[in-house]
Short mmCIF file of C-alpha atoms and ligand atoms in Angstrom, two decimals:
data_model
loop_
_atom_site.label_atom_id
_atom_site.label_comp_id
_atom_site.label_asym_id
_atom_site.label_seq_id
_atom_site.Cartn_x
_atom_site.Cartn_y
_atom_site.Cartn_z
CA UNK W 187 29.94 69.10 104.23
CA UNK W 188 33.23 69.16 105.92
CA UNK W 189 36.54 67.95 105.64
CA UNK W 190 40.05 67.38 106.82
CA UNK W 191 43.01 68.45 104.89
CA UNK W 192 46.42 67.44 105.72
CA UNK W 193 49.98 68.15 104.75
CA UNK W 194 51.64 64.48 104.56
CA UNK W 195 50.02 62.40 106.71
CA UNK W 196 47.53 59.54 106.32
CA UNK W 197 44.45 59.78 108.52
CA UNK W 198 45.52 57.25 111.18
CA UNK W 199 47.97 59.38 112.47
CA UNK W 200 45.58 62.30 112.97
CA UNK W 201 44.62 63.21 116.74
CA UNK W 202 41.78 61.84 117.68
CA UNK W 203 40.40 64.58 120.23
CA UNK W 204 40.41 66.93 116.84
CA UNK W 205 39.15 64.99 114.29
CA UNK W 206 37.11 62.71 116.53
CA UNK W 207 33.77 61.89 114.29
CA UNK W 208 35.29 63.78 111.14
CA UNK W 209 37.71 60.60 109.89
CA UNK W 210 35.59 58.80 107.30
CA UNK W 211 35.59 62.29 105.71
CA UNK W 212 37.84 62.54 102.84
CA UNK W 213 41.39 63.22 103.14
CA UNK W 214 43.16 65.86 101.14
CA UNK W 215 46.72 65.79 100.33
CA UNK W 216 47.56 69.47 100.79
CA UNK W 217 46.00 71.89 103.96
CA UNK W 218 44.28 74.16 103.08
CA UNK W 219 45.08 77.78 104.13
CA UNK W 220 43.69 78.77 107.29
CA UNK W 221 44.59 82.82 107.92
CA UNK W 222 43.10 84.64 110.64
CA UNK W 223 40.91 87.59 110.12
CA UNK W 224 43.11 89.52 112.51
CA UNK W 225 45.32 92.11 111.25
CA UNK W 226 49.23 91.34 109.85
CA UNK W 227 50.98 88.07 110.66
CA UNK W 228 54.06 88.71 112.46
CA UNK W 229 57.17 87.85 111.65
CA UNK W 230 57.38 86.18 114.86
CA UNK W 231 54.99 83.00 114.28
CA UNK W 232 55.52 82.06 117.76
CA UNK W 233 53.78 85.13 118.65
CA UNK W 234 50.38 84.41 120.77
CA UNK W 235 47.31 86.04 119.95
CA UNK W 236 45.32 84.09 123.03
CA UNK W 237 44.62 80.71 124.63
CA UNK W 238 42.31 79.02 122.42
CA UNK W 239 41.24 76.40 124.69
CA UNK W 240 42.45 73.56 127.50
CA UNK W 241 41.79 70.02 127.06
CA UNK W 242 40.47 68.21 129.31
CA UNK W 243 40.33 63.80 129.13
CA UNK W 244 37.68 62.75 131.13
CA UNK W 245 35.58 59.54 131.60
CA UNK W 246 32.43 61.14 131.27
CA UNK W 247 32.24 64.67 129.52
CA UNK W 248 28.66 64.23 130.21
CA UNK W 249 28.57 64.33 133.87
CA UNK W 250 31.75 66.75 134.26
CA UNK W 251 30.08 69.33 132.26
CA UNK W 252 27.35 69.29 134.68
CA UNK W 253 29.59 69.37 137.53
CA UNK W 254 32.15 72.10 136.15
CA UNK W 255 28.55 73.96 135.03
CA UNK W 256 27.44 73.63 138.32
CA UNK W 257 30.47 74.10 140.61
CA UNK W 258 31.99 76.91 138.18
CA UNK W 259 29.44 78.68 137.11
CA UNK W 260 30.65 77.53 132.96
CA UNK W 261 28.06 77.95 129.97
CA UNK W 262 28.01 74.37 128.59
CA UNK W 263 28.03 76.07 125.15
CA UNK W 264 28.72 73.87 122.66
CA UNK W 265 28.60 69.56 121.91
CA UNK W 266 30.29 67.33 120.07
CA UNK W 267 29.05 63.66 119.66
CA UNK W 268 26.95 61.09 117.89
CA UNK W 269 23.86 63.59 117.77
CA UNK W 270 26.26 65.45 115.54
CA UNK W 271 28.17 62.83 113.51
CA UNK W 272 30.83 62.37 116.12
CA UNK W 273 31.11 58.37 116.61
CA UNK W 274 34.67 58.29 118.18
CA UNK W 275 34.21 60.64 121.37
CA UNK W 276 31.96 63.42 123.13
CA UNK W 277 33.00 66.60 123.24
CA UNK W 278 31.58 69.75 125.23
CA UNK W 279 32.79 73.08 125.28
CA UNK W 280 32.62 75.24 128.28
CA UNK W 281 32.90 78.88 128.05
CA UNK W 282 32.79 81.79 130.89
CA UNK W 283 34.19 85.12 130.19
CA UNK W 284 37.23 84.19 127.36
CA UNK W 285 37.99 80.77 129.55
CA UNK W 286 37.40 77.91 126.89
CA UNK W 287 37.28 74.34 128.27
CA UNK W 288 37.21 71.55 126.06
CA UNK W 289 36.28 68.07 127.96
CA UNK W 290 36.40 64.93 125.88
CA UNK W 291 35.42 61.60 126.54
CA UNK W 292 36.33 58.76 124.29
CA UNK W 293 33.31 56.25 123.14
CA UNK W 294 35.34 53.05 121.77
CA UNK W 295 37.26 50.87 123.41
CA UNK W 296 40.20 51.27 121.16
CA UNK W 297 40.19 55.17 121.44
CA UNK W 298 43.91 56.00 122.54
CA UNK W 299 42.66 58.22 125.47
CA UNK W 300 40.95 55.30 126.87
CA UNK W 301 44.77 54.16 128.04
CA UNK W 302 45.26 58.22 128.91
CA UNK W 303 42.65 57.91 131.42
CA UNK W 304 43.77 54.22 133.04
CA UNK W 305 46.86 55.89 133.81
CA UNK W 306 45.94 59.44 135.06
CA UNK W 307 42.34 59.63 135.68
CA UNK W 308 40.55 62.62 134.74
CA UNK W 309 43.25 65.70 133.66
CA UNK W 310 44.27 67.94 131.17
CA UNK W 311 46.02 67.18 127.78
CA UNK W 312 46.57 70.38 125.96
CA UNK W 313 46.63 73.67 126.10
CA UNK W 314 46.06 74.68 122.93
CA UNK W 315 47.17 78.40 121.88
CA UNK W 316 45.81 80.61 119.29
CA UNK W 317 48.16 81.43 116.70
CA UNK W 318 48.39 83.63 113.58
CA UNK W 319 49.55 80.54 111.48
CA UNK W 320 49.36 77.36 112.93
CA UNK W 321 51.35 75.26 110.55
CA UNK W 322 54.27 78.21 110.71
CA UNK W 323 54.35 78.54 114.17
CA UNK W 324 54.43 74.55 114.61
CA UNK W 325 57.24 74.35 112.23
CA UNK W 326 59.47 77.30 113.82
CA UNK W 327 58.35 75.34 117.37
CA UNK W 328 60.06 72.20 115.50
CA UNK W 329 62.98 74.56 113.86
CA UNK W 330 63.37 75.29 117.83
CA UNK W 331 64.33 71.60 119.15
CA UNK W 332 60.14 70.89 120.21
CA UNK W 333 59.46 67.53 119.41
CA UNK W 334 56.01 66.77 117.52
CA UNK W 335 52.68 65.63 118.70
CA UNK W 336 51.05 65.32 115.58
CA UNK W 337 51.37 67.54 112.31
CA UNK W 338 49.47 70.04 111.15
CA UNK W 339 45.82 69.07 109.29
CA UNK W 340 43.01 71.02 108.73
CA UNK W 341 39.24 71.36 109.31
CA UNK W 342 37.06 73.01 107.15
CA UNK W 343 33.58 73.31 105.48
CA UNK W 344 32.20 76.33 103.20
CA UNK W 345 31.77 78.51 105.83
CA UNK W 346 35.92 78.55 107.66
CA UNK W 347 38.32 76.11 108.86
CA UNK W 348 40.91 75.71 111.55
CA UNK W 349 44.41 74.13 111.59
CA UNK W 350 45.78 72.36 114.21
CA UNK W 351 49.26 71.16 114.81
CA UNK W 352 50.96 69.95 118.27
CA UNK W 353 54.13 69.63 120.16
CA UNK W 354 54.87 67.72 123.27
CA UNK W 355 55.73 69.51 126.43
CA UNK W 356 56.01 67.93 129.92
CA UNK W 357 55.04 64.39 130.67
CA UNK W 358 51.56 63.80 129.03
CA UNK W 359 51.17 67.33 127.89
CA UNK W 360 50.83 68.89 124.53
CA UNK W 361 50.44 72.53 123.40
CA UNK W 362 48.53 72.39 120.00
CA UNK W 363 49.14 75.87 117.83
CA UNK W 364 45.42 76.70 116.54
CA UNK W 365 44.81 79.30 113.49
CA UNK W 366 41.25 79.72 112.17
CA UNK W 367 39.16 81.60 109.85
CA UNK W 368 35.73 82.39 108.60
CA UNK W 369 33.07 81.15 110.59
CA UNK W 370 35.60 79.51 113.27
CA UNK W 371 37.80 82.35 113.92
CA UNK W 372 38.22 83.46 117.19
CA UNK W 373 35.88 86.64 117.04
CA UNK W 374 33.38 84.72 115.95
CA UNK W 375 33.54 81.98 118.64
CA UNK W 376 33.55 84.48 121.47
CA UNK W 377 30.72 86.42 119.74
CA UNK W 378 28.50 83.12 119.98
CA UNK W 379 29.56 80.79 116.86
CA UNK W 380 30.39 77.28 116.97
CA UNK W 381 33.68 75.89 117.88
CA UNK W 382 34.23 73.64 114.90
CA UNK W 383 32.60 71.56 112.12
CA UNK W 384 30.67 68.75 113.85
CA UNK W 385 29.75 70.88 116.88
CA UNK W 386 26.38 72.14 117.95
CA UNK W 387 24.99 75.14 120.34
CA UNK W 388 23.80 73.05 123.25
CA UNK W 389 19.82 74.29 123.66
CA UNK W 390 17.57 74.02 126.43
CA UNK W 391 19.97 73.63 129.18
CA UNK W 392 18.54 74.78 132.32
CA UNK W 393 21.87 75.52 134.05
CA UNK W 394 22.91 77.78 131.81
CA UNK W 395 19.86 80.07 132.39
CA UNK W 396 20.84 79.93 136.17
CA UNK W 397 24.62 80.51 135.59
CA UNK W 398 23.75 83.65 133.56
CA UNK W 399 21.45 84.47 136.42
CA UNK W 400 24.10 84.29 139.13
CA UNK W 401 27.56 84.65 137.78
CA UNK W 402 30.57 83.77 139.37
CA UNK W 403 33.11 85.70 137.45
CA UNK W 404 35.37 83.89 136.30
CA UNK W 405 37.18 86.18 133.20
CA UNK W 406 40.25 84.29 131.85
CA UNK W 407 43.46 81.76 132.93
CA UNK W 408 46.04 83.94 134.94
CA UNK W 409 48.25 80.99 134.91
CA UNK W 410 48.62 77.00 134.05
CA UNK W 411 51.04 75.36 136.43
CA UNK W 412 52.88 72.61 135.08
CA UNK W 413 54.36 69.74 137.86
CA UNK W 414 57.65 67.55 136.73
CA UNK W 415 59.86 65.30 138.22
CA UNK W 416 62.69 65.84 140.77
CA UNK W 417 65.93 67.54 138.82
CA UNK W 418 63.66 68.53 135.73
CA UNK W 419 62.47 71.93 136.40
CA UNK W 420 65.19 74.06 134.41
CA UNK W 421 65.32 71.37 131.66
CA UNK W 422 61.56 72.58 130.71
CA UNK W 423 62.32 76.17 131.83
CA UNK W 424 64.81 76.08 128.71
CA UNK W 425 62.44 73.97 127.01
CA UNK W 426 60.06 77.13 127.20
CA UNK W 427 62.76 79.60 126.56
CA UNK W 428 64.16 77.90 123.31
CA UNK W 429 61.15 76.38 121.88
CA UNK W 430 58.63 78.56 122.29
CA UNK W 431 60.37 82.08 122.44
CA UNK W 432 58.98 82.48 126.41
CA UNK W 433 60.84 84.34 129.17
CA UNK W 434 61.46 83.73 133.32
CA UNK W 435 58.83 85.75 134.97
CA UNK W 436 59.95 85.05 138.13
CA UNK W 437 61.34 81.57 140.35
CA UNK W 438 61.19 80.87 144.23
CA UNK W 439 63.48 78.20 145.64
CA UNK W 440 63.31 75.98 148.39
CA UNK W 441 63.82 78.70 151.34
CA UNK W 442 60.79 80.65 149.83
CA UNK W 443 58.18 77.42 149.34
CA UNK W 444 59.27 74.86 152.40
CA UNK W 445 57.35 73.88 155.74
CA UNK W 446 59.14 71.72 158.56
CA UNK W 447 57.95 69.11 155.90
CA UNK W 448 57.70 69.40 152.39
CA UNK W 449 59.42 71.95 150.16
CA UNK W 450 58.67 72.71 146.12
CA UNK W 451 60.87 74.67 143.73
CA UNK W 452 59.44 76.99 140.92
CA UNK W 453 60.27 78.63 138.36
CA UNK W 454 57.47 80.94 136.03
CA UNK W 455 57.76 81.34 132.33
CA UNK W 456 55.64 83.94 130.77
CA UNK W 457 55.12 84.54 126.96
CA UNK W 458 56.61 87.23 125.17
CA UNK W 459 53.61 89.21 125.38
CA UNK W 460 52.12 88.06 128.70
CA UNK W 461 49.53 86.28 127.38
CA UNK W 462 50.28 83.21 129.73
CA UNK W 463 51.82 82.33 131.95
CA UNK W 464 53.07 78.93 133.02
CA UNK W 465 55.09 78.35 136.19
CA UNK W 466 57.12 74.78 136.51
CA UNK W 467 57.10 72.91 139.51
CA UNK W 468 59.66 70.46 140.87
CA UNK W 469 59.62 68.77 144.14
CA UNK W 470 62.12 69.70 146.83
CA UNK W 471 63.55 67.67 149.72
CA UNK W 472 61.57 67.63 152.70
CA UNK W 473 61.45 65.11 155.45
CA UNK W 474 57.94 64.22 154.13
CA UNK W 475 56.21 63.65 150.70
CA UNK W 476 55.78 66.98 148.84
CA UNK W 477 53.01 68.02 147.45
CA UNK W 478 54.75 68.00 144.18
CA UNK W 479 55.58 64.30 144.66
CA UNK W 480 52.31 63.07 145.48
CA UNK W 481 50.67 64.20 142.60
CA UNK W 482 53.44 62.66 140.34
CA UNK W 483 53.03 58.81 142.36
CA UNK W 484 48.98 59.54 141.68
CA UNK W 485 50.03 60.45 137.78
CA UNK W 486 51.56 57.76 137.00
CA UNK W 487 54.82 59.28 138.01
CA UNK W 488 54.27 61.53 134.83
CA UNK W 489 54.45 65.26 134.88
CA UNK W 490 51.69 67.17 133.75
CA UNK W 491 49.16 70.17 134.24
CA UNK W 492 48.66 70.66 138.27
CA UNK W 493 46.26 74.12 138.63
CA UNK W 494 44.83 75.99 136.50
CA UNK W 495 44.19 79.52 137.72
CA UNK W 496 41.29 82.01 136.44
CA UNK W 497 41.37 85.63 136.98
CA UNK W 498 38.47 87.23 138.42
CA UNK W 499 37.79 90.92 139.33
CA UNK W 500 36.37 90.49 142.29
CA UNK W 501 37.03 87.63 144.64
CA UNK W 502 34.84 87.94 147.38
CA UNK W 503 32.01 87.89 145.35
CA UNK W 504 33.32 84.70 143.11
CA UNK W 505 34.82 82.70 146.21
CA UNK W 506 31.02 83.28 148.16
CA UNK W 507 29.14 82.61 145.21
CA UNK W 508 31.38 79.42 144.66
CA UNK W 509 31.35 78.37 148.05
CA UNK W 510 27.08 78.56 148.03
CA UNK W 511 27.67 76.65 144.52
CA UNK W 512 29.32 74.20 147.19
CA UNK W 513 32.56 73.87 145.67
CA UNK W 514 35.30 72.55 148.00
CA UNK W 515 38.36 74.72 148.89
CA UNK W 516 41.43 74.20 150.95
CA UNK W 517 40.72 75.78 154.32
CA UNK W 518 43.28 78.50 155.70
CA UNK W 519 44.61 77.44 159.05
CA UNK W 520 42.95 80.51 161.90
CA UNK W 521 46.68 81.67 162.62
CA UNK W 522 46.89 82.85 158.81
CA UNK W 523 44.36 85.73 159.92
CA UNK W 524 46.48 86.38 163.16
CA UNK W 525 49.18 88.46 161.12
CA UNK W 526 48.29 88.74 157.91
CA UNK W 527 47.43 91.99 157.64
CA UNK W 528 50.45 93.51 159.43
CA UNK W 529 52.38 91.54 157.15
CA UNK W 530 50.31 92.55 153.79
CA UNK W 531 49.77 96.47 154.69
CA UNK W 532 53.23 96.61 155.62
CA UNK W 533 54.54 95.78 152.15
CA UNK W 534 52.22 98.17 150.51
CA UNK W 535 52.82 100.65 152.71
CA UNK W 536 56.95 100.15 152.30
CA UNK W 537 56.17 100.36 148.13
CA UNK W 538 53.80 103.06 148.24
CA UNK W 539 50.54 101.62 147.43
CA UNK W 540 46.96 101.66 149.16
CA UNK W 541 45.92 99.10 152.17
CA UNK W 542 43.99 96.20 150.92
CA UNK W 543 40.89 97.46 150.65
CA UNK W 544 38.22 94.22 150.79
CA UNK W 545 36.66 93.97 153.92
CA UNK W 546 38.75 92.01 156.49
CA UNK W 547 36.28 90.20 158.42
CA UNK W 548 34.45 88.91 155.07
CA UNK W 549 38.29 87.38 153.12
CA UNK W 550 38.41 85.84 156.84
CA UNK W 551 35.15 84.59 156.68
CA UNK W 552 35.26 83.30 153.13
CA UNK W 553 39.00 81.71 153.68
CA UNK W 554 40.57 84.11 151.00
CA UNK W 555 44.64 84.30 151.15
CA UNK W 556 46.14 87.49 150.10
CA UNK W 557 49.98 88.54 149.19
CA UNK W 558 51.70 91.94 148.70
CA UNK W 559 54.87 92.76 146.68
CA UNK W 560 56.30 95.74 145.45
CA UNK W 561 53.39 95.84 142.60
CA UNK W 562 50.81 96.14 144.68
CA UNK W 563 48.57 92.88 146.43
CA UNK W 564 46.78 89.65 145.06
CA UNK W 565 43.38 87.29 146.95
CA UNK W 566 44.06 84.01 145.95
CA UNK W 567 42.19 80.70 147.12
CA UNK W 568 42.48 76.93 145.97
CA UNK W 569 40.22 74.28 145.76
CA UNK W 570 40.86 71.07 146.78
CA UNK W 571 41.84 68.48 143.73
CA UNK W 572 38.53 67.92 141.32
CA UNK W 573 38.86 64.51 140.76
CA UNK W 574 39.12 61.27 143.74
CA UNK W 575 43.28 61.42 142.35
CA UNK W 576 45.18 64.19 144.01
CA UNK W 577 46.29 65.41 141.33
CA UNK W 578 44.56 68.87 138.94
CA UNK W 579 42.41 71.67 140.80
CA UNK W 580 41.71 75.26 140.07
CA UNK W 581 42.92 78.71 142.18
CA UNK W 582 40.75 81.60 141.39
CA UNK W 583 42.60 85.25 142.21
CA UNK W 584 42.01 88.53 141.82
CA UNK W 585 45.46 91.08 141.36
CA UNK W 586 45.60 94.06 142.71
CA UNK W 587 48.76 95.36 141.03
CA UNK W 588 50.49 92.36 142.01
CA UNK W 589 51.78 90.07 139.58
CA UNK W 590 53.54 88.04 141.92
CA UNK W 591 51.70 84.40 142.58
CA UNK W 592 51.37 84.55 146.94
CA UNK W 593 54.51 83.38 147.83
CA UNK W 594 53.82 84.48 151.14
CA UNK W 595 51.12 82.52 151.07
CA UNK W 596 52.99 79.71 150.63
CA UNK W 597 53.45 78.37 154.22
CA UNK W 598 50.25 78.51 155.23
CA UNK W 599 49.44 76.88 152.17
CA UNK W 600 51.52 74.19 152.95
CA UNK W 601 50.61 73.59 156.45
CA UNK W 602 46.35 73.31 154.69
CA UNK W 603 48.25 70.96 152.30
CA UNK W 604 49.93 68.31 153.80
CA UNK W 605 47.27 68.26 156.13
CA UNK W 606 44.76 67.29 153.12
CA UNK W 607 47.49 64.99 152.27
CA UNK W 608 47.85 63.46 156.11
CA UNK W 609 44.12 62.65 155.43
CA UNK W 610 44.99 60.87 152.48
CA UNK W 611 47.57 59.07 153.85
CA UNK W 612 50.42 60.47 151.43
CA UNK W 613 52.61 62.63 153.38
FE1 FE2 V 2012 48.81 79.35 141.02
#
């Protein structure tokens, strides 16, 4: 038997993507501890131990986890839903190398995401970071000037719990601080155990066989871009900085990220250990619609999460087997491949590091962008947006010493961009 233990709140107020089929269980008054098996608690309780997982609202967790399965190569691992006691929502959760995707679906018509999903179709909520003490962490988050989400609770059963607590960051988005133990700590998950109370190991799924068979290498997120509205981008910068303890990684202005047309400003903000990073977009003035832009008027005018990016070590061989997989990517205009090796080898060459070494003809042939800085170089690709809004998609990129994000990629980017968005008739 499980339950859900909370500090000072009555069950109504709990999240319903967490607790989903687990509120007619009984209702503690006090949490219940929830340590981590990993070694000593900093003092720093803002201090990230990984990404635990991103959540995903969709209309039909069913049919996306076939299609991310499929497209992406992701184990659907793990379900939540009324074969399990979950009456409120459906829940799967996607795993490939230490990338955790949570998709959720709600299943009655007064479910809060149900109004999510009117307004931004298919996207991510949260992004959901593993902590040492969730309830600490949330309250030094707080301490910091974050405002709350929802306060902390706790799941549990005789075998471990978790605790969960959130605060609001851009638009529609929410980072919830996770700490676990027992059966649901971290270790355990990755090693193969179940996600929460009220979850199941999905059996018999025949595309998980074939996605062990033919991988496509996807190892963990590299970055989460965030998009917000015209003015806002250093607000949240600070936001990042004050709240949650992170740092400017790097930013590129208008000069750096413009076309003839459309221009974006950015600025990255990168945890204090470098477990994430999360770079914040703002639209710039162009004499057309940036790209930034378009995906607010498709979100409701709401910022939110725009890519997510996963790290692979080899991205020839993820980008092919993807593209068999059929998945659809932006495609690089032929004049990118006129100079780009001049311009790549020359920057390695100027900071002292080896020519790119993939083979030439096949990052033509497969589309792949690449970038050089002073760190060495970085194959990058994007896929066009995964749902009929334009609005979230995925990059997948492989560094090479680099831990810049292909800002010289970013004009030929454009030019594949607003020509996607010419076809949509947004530019
Ligand atoms: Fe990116």
């Amino acid at each position: 038997m499980s339950s859900i233990s909370t500090k000072k709140q009555s069950a109504s107020k709990l999240p319903f993507e967490i607790c989903g089929g687990q509120t007619r269980l009984a209702i503690m008054t006090k949490t219940a501890p929830a340590t981590t098996t990993s070694s000593a608690a900093p003092t720093d309780h803002l201090a990230l131990i990984d990404v635990d997982y991103v959540h995903f609202i969709v209309g039909n967790a069913k049919q996306a986890a076939f299609f991310y399965a499929q497209a992406f190569g992701f184990q659907v691992d793990q379900v939540s839903d009324l074969t399990t006691g979950n009456r409120d929502s459906a829940k799967y959760l996607l795993t490939q190398g230490n990338i955790r995707i949570l998709l959720e679906t709600p299943l009655t018509p007064t479910h809060p995401f149900n109004k999510e999903l009117t307004r931004f179709g298919d996207g991510i909520k949260d992004i959901a970071l593993t902590v040492f003490d969730a309830e600490k962490a949330y309250e030094q988050a707080v301490r910091n000037g974050g405002e709350s989400a929802y306060e902390p609770y706790t799941v549990s059963n005789a075998t471990g719990s978790a605790t969960f607590a959130g605060i609001k960051t851009y638009g529609r988005a929410v980072h919830t601080f996770v700490s676990r133990s027992g059966a649901y700590s971290l270790p355990n998950i990755k090693a193969g155990g179940l996600f929460l109370p009220n979850f199941a190991k999905v059996e018999n799924y025949a595309l998980n066989t074939y996605n062990r068979e033919h991988v496509c290498g996807l190892k963990f997120f590299d970055h989460c871009v965030g998009n917000v509205e015209l003015g806002k981008m250093n607000y949240w910068v600070n936001w990042y900085e004050q709240v949650m303890g992170f740092k400017m990684f790097k930013h590129f202005d208008d000069a750096d990220i413009s076309t003839e047309y459309s221009a974006l400003m950015s600025k990255v903000m990168a945890s204090g250990n470098h477990l994430i990073k999360m770079p914040i977009n703002e639209p710039a003035a162009g004499k057309r619609k940036s790209q930034i832009q378009e995906y607010l008027d498709w979100h409701d005018q709401t910022p939110g999460v725009q890519h997510l990016a996963f790290r692979t070590d080899d991205e020839l061989t993820s980008v092919a087997e993807l593209r068999r997989r059929g998945v659809d990517f932006l495609t690089i205009p032929e004049a990118y491949y006129k100079n780009v090796w001049e311009r790549v080898n020359a920057l390695l060459i100027k900071s002292g590091h080896e020519a790119v070494k993939e083979d030439h003809q096949r990052v033509r042939d497969l589309g792949i962008l690449v970038d050089a800085d002073d760190e060495g170089y970085l194959l990058q690709l994007f896929t066009k947006p995964l749902q009929d809004r334009p609005t979230m998609f995925f990059e997948i990129i492989c560094r090479r010493g680099s831990q810049s994000f292909g800002k010289g990629n970013f004009k030929a980017l454009f030019e594949s961009l607003e020509m996607e968005q010419g076809r949509r008739g947004n530019l």
